[in-house]
XYZ file of N, CA and C in Angstrom:
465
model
N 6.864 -7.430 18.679
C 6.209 -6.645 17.658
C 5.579 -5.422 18.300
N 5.342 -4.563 17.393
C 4.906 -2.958 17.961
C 3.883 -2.613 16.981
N 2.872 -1.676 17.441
C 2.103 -1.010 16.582
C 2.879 0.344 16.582
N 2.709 0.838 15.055
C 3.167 1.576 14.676
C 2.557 2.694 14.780
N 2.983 3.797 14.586
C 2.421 5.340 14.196
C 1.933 5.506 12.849
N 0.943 5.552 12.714
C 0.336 6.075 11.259
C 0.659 7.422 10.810
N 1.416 7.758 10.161
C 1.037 9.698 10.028
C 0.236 9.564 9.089
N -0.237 10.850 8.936
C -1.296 11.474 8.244
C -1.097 12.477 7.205
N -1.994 12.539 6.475
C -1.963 13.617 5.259
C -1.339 15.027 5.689
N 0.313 15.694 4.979
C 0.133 16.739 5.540
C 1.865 16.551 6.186
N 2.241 15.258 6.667
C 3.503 14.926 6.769
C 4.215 14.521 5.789
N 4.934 15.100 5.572
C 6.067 15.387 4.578
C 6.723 13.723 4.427
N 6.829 13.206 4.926
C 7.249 11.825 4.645
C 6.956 11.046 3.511
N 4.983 11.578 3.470
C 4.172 10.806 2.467
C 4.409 11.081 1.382
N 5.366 12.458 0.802
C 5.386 13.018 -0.531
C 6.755 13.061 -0.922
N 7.589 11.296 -0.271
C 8.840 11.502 -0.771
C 9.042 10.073 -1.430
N 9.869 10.067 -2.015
C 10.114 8.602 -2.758
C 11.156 7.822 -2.113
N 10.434 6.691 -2.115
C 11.385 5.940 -0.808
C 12.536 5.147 -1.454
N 13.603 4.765 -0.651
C 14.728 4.203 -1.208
C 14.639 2.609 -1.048
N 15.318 2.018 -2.093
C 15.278 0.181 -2.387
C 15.805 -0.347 -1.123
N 15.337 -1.214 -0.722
C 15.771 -2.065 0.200
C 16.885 -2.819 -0.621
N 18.302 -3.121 -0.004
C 19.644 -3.428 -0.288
C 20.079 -4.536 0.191
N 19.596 -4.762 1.581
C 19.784 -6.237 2.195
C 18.522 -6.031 3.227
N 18.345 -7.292 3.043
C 17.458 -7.227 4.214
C 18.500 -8.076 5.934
N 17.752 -6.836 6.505
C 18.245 -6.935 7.836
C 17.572 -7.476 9.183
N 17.683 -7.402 10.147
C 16.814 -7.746 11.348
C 15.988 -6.506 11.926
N 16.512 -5.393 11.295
C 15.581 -4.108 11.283
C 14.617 -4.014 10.315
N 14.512 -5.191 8.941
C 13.827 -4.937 8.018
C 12.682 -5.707 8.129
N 13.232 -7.216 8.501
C 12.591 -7.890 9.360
C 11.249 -7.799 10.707
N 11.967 -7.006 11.601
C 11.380 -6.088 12.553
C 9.912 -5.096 11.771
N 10.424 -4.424 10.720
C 9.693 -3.433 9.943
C 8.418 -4.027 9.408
N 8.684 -4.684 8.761
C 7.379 -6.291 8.207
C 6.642 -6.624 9.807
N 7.038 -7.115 10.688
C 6.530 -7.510 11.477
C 5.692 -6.791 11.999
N 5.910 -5.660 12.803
C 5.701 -4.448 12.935
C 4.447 -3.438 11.709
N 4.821 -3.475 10.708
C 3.652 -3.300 9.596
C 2.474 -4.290 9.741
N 2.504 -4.913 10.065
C 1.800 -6.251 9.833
C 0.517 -6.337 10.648
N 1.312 -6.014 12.068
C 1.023 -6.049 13.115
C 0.003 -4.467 13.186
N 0.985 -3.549 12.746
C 0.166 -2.017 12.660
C -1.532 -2.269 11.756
N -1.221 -3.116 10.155
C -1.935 -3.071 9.512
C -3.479 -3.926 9.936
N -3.439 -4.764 10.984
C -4.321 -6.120 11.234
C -4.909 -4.912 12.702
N -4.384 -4.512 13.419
C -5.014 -2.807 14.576
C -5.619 -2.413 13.977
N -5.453 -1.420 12.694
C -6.212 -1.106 11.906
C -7.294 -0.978 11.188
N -7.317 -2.234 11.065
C -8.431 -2.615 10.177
C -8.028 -2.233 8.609
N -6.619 -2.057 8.356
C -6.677 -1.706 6.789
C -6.336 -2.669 5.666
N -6.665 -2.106 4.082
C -6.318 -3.493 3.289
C -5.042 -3.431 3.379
N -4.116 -2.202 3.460
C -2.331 -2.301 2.787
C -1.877 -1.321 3.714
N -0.438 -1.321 3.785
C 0.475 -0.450 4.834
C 1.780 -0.151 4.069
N 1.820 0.856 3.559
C 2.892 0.751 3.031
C 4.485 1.401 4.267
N 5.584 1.537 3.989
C 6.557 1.990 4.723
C 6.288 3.595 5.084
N 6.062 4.524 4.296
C 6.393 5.890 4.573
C 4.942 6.173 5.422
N 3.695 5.141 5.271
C 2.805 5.563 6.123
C 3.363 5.608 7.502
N 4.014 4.531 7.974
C 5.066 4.649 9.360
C 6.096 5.263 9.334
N 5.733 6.284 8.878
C 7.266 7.359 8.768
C 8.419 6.654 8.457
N 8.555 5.621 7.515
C 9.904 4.568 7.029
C 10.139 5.447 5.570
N 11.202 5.353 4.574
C 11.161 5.914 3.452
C 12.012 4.342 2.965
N 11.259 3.504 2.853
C 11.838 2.034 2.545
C 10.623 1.839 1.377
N 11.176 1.007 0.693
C 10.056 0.380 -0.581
C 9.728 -0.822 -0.261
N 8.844 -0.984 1.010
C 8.074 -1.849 1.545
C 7.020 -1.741 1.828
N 5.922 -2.763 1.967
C 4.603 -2.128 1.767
C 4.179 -4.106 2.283
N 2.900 -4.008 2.618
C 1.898 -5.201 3.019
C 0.541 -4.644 2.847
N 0.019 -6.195 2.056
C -1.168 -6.260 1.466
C -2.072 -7.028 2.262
N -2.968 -6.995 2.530
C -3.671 -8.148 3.086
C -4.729 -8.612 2.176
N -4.673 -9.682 1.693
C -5.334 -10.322 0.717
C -6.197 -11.335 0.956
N -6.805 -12.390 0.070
C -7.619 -12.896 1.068
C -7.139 -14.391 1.891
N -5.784 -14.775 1.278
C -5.166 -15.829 1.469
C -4.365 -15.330 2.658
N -4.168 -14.263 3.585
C -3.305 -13.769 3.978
C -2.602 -12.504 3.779
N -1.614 -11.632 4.917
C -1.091 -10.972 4.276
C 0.431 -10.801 3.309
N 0.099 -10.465 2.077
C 1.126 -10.439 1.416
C 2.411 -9.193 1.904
N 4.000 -9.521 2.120
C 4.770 -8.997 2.492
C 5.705 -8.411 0.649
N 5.820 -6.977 0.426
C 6.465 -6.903 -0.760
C 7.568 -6.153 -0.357
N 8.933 -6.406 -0.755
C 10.141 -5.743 -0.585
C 10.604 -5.096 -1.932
N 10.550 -4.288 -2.305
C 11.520 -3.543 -3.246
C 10.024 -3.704 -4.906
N 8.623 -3.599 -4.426
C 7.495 -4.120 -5.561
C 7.848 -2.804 -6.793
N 7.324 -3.814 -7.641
C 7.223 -3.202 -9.123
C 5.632 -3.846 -9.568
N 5.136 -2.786 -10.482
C 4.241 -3.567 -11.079
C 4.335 -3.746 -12.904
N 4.467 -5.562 -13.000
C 4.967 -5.773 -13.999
C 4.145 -5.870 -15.038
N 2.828 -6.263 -14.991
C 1.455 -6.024 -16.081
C 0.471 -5.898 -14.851
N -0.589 -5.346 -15.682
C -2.059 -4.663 -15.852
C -2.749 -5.286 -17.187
N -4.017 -5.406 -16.287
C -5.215 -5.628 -17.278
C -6.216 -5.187 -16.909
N -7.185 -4.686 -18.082
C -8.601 -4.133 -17.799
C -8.926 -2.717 -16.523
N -9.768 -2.562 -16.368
C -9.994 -1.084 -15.424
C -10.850 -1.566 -14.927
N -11.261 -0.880 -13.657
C -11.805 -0.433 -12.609
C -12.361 1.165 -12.398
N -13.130 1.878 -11.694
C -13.741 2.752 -11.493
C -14.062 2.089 -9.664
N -13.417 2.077 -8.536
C -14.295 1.971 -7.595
C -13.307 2.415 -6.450
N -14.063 2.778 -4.887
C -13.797 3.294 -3.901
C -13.182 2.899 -3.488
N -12.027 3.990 -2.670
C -10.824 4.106 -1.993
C -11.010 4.823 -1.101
N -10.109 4.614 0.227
C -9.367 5.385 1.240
C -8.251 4.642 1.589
N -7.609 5.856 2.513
C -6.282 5.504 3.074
C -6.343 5.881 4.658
N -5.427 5.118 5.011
C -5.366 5.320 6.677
C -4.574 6.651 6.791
N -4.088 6.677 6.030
C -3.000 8.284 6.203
C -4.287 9.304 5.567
N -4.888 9.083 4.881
C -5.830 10.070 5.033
C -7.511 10.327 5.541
N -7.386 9.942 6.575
C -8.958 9.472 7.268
C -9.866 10.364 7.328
N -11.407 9.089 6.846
C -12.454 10.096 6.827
C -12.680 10.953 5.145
N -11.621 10.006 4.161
C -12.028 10.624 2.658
C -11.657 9.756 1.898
N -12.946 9.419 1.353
C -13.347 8.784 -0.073
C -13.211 8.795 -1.218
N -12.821 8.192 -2.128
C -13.067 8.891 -3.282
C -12.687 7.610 -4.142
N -13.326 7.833 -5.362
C -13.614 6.844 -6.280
C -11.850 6.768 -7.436
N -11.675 6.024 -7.750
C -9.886 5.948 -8.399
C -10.696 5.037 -9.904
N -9.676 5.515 -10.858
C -9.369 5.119 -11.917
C -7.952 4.097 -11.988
N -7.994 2.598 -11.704
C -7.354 1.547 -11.546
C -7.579 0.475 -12.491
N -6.253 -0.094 -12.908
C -6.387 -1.578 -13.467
C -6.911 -2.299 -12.204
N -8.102 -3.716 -13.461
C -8.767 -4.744 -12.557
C -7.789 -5.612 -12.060
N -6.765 -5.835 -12.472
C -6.024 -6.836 -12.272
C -4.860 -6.261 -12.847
N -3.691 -6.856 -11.405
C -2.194 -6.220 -11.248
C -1.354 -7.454 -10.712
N 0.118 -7.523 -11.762
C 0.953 -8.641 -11.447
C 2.154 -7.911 -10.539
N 2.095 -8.035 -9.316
C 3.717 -7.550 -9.142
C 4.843 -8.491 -8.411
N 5.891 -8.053 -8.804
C 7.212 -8.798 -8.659
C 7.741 -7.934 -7.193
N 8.223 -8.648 -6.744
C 8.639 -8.389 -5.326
C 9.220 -9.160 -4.770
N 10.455 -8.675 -3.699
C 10.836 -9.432 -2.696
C 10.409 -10.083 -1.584
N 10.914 -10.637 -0.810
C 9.770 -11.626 0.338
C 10.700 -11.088 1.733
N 10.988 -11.712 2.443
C 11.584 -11.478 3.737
C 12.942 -12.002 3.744
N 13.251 -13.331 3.133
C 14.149 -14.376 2.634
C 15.150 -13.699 1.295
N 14.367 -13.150 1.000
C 15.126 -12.198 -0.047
C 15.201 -12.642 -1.391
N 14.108 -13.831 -1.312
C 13.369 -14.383 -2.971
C 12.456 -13.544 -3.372
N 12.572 -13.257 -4.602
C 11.942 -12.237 -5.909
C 10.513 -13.546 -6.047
N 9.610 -12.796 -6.153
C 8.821 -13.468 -6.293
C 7.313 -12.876 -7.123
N 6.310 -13.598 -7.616
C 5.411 -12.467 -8.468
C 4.087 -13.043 -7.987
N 2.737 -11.865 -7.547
C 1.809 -12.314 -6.959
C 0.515 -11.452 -7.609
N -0.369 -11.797 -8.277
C -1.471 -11.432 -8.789
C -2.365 -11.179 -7.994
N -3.081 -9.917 -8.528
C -4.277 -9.290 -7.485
C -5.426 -9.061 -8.674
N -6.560 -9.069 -8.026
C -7.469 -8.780 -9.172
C -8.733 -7.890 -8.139
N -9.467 -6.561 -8.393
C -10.033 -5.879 -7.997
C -9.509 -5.352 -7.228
N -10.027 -5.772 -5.575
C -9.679 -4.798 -4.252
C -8.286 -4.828 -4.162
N -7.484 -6.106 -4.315
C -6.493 -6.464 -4.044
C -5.796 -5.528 -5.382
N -6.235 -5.590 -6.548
C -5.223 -4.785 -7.845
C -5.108 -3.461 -6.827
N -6.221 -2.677 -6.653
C -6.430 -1.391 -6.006
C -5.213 -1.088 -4.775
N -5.457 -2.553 -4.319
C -4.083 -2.175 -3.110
C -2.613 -2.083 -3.137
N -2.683 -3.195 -4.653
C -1.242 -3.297 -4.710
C -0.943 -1.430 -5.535
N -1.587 -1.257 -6.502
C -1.339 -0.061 -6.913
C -1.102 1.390 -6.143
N -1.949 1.039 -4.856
C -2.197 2.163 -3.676
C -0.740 2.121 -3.025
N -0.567 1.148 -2.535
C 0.595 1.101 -1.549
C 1.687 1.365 -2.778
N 2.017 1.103 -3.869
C 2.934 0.976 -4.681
C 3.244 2.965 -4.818
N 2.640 3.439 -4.879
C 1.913 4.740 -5.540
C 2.365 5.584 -4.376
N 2.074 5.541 -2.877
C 3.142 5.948 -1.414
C 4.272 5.602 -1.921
N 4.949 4.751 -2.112
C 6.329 4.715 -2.489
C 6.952 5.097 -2.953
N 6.396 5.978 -4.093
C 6.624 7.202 -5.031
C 6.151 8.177 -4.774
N 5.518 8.712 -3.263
C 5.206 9.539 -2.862
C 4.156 10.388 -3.163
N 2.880 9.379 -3.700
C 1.631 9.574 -3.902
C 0.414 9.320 -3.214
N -0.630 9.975 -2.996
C -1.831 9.295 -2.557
C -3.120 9.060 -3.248
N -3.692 8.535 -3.037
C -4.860 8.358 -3.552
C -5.396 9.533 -4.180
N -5.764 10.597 -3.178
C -6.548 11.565 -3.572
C -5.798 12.304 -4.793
N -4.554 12.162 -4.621
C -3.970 12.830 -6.136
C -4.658 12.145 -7.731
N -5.216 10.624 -7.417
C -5.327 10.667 -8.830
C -6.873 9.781 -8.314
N -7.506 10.857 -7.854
C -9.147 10.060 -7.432
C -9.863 10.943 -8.361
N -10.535 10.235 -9.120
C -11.419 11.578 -10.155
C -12.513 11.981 -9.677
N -12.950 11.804 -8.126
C -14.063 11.650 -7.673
C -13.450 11.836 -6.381
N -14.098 13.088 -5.028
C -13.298 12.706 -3.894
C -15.214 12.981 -3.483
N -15.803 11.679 -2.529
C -16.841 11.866 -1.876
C -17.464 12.903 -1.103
N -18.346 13.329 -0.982
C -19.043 14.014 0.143
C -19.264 13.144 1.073
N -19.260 13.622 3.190
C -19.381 12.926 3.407
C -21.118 12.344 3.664
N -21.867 12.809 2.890
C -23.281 12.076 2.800
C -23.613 11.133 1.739
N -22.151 11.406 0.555
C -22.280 10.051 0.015
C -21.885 8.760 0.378
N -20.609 8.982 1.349
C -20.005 7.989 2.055
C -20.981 7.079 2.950
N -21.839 7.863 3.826
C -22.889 7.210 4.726
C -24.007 6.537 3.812
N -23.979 6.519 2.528
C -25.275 6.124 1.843
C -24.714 4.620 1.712
């Protein structure tokens, strides 16, 4: 396993829409591992693919049971909202408050290549939506209605 390269806000990678995973391979395999491994260095909740310069529709959550591995995620229902704080490792050092469902169901592949569906509710809705949202070549700060100062951050 390897730690990965994070890029950052500003690389063109982050603002492209990534392509479906088709089979999973021993490179895809590798990729999960490798994310996993990048995301737990870190210290972050989620990793999606294009943060490691990948343009794959893969992404890892870390939840509180573990981290969740999603191959090819959709999100299939939403319930209720949220109003609360975000960052991203691709964009460090900025805050900002997001307009999110409390709770998010998504369907996804596993490693094995079973479809499978895993519920998040708060931090975890926030992540699955975050990482989902890179995949389509979005970030946070695009739809934060609120981006912090940093003297609100230290409060």
């Amino acid at each position: 396993m390897a730690i990965l390269n994070i890029v950052k806000e500003g690389d063109p990678t982050l603002r492209k829409v990534c392509r479906p995973v088709t089979e999973i391979t021993p490179r895809i395999i590798q990729l999960l591992d490798d994310m996993q491994e990048t995301l737990i260095d870190s210290n972050g909740a989620g990793l999606a693919a294009p943060q490691v310069g990948i343009l794959r529709r893969i992404a890892v959550v870390d939840m509180e049971d573990g981290i969740v591995e999603l191959i090819n995620p959709e999100i299939i229902e939403t319930e209720g909202e949220q109003e609360e704080l975000e960052g991203c490792l691709s964009v460090p050092d900025v805050w900002g408050i997001t307009h999110r469902p409390a709770k998010v169901t998504v369907r996804a592949m596993n490693r094995n290549g079973e479809i499978f569906t895993v519920t998040g509710e708060d931090l975890d809705a926030r992540c699955f939506c975050h990482e989902i949202d890179h995949l389509d070549g979005h970030l946070f700060t695009d739809k934060a209605i609120r981006i912090l100062t940093p003297d609100e951050v230290a409060e």
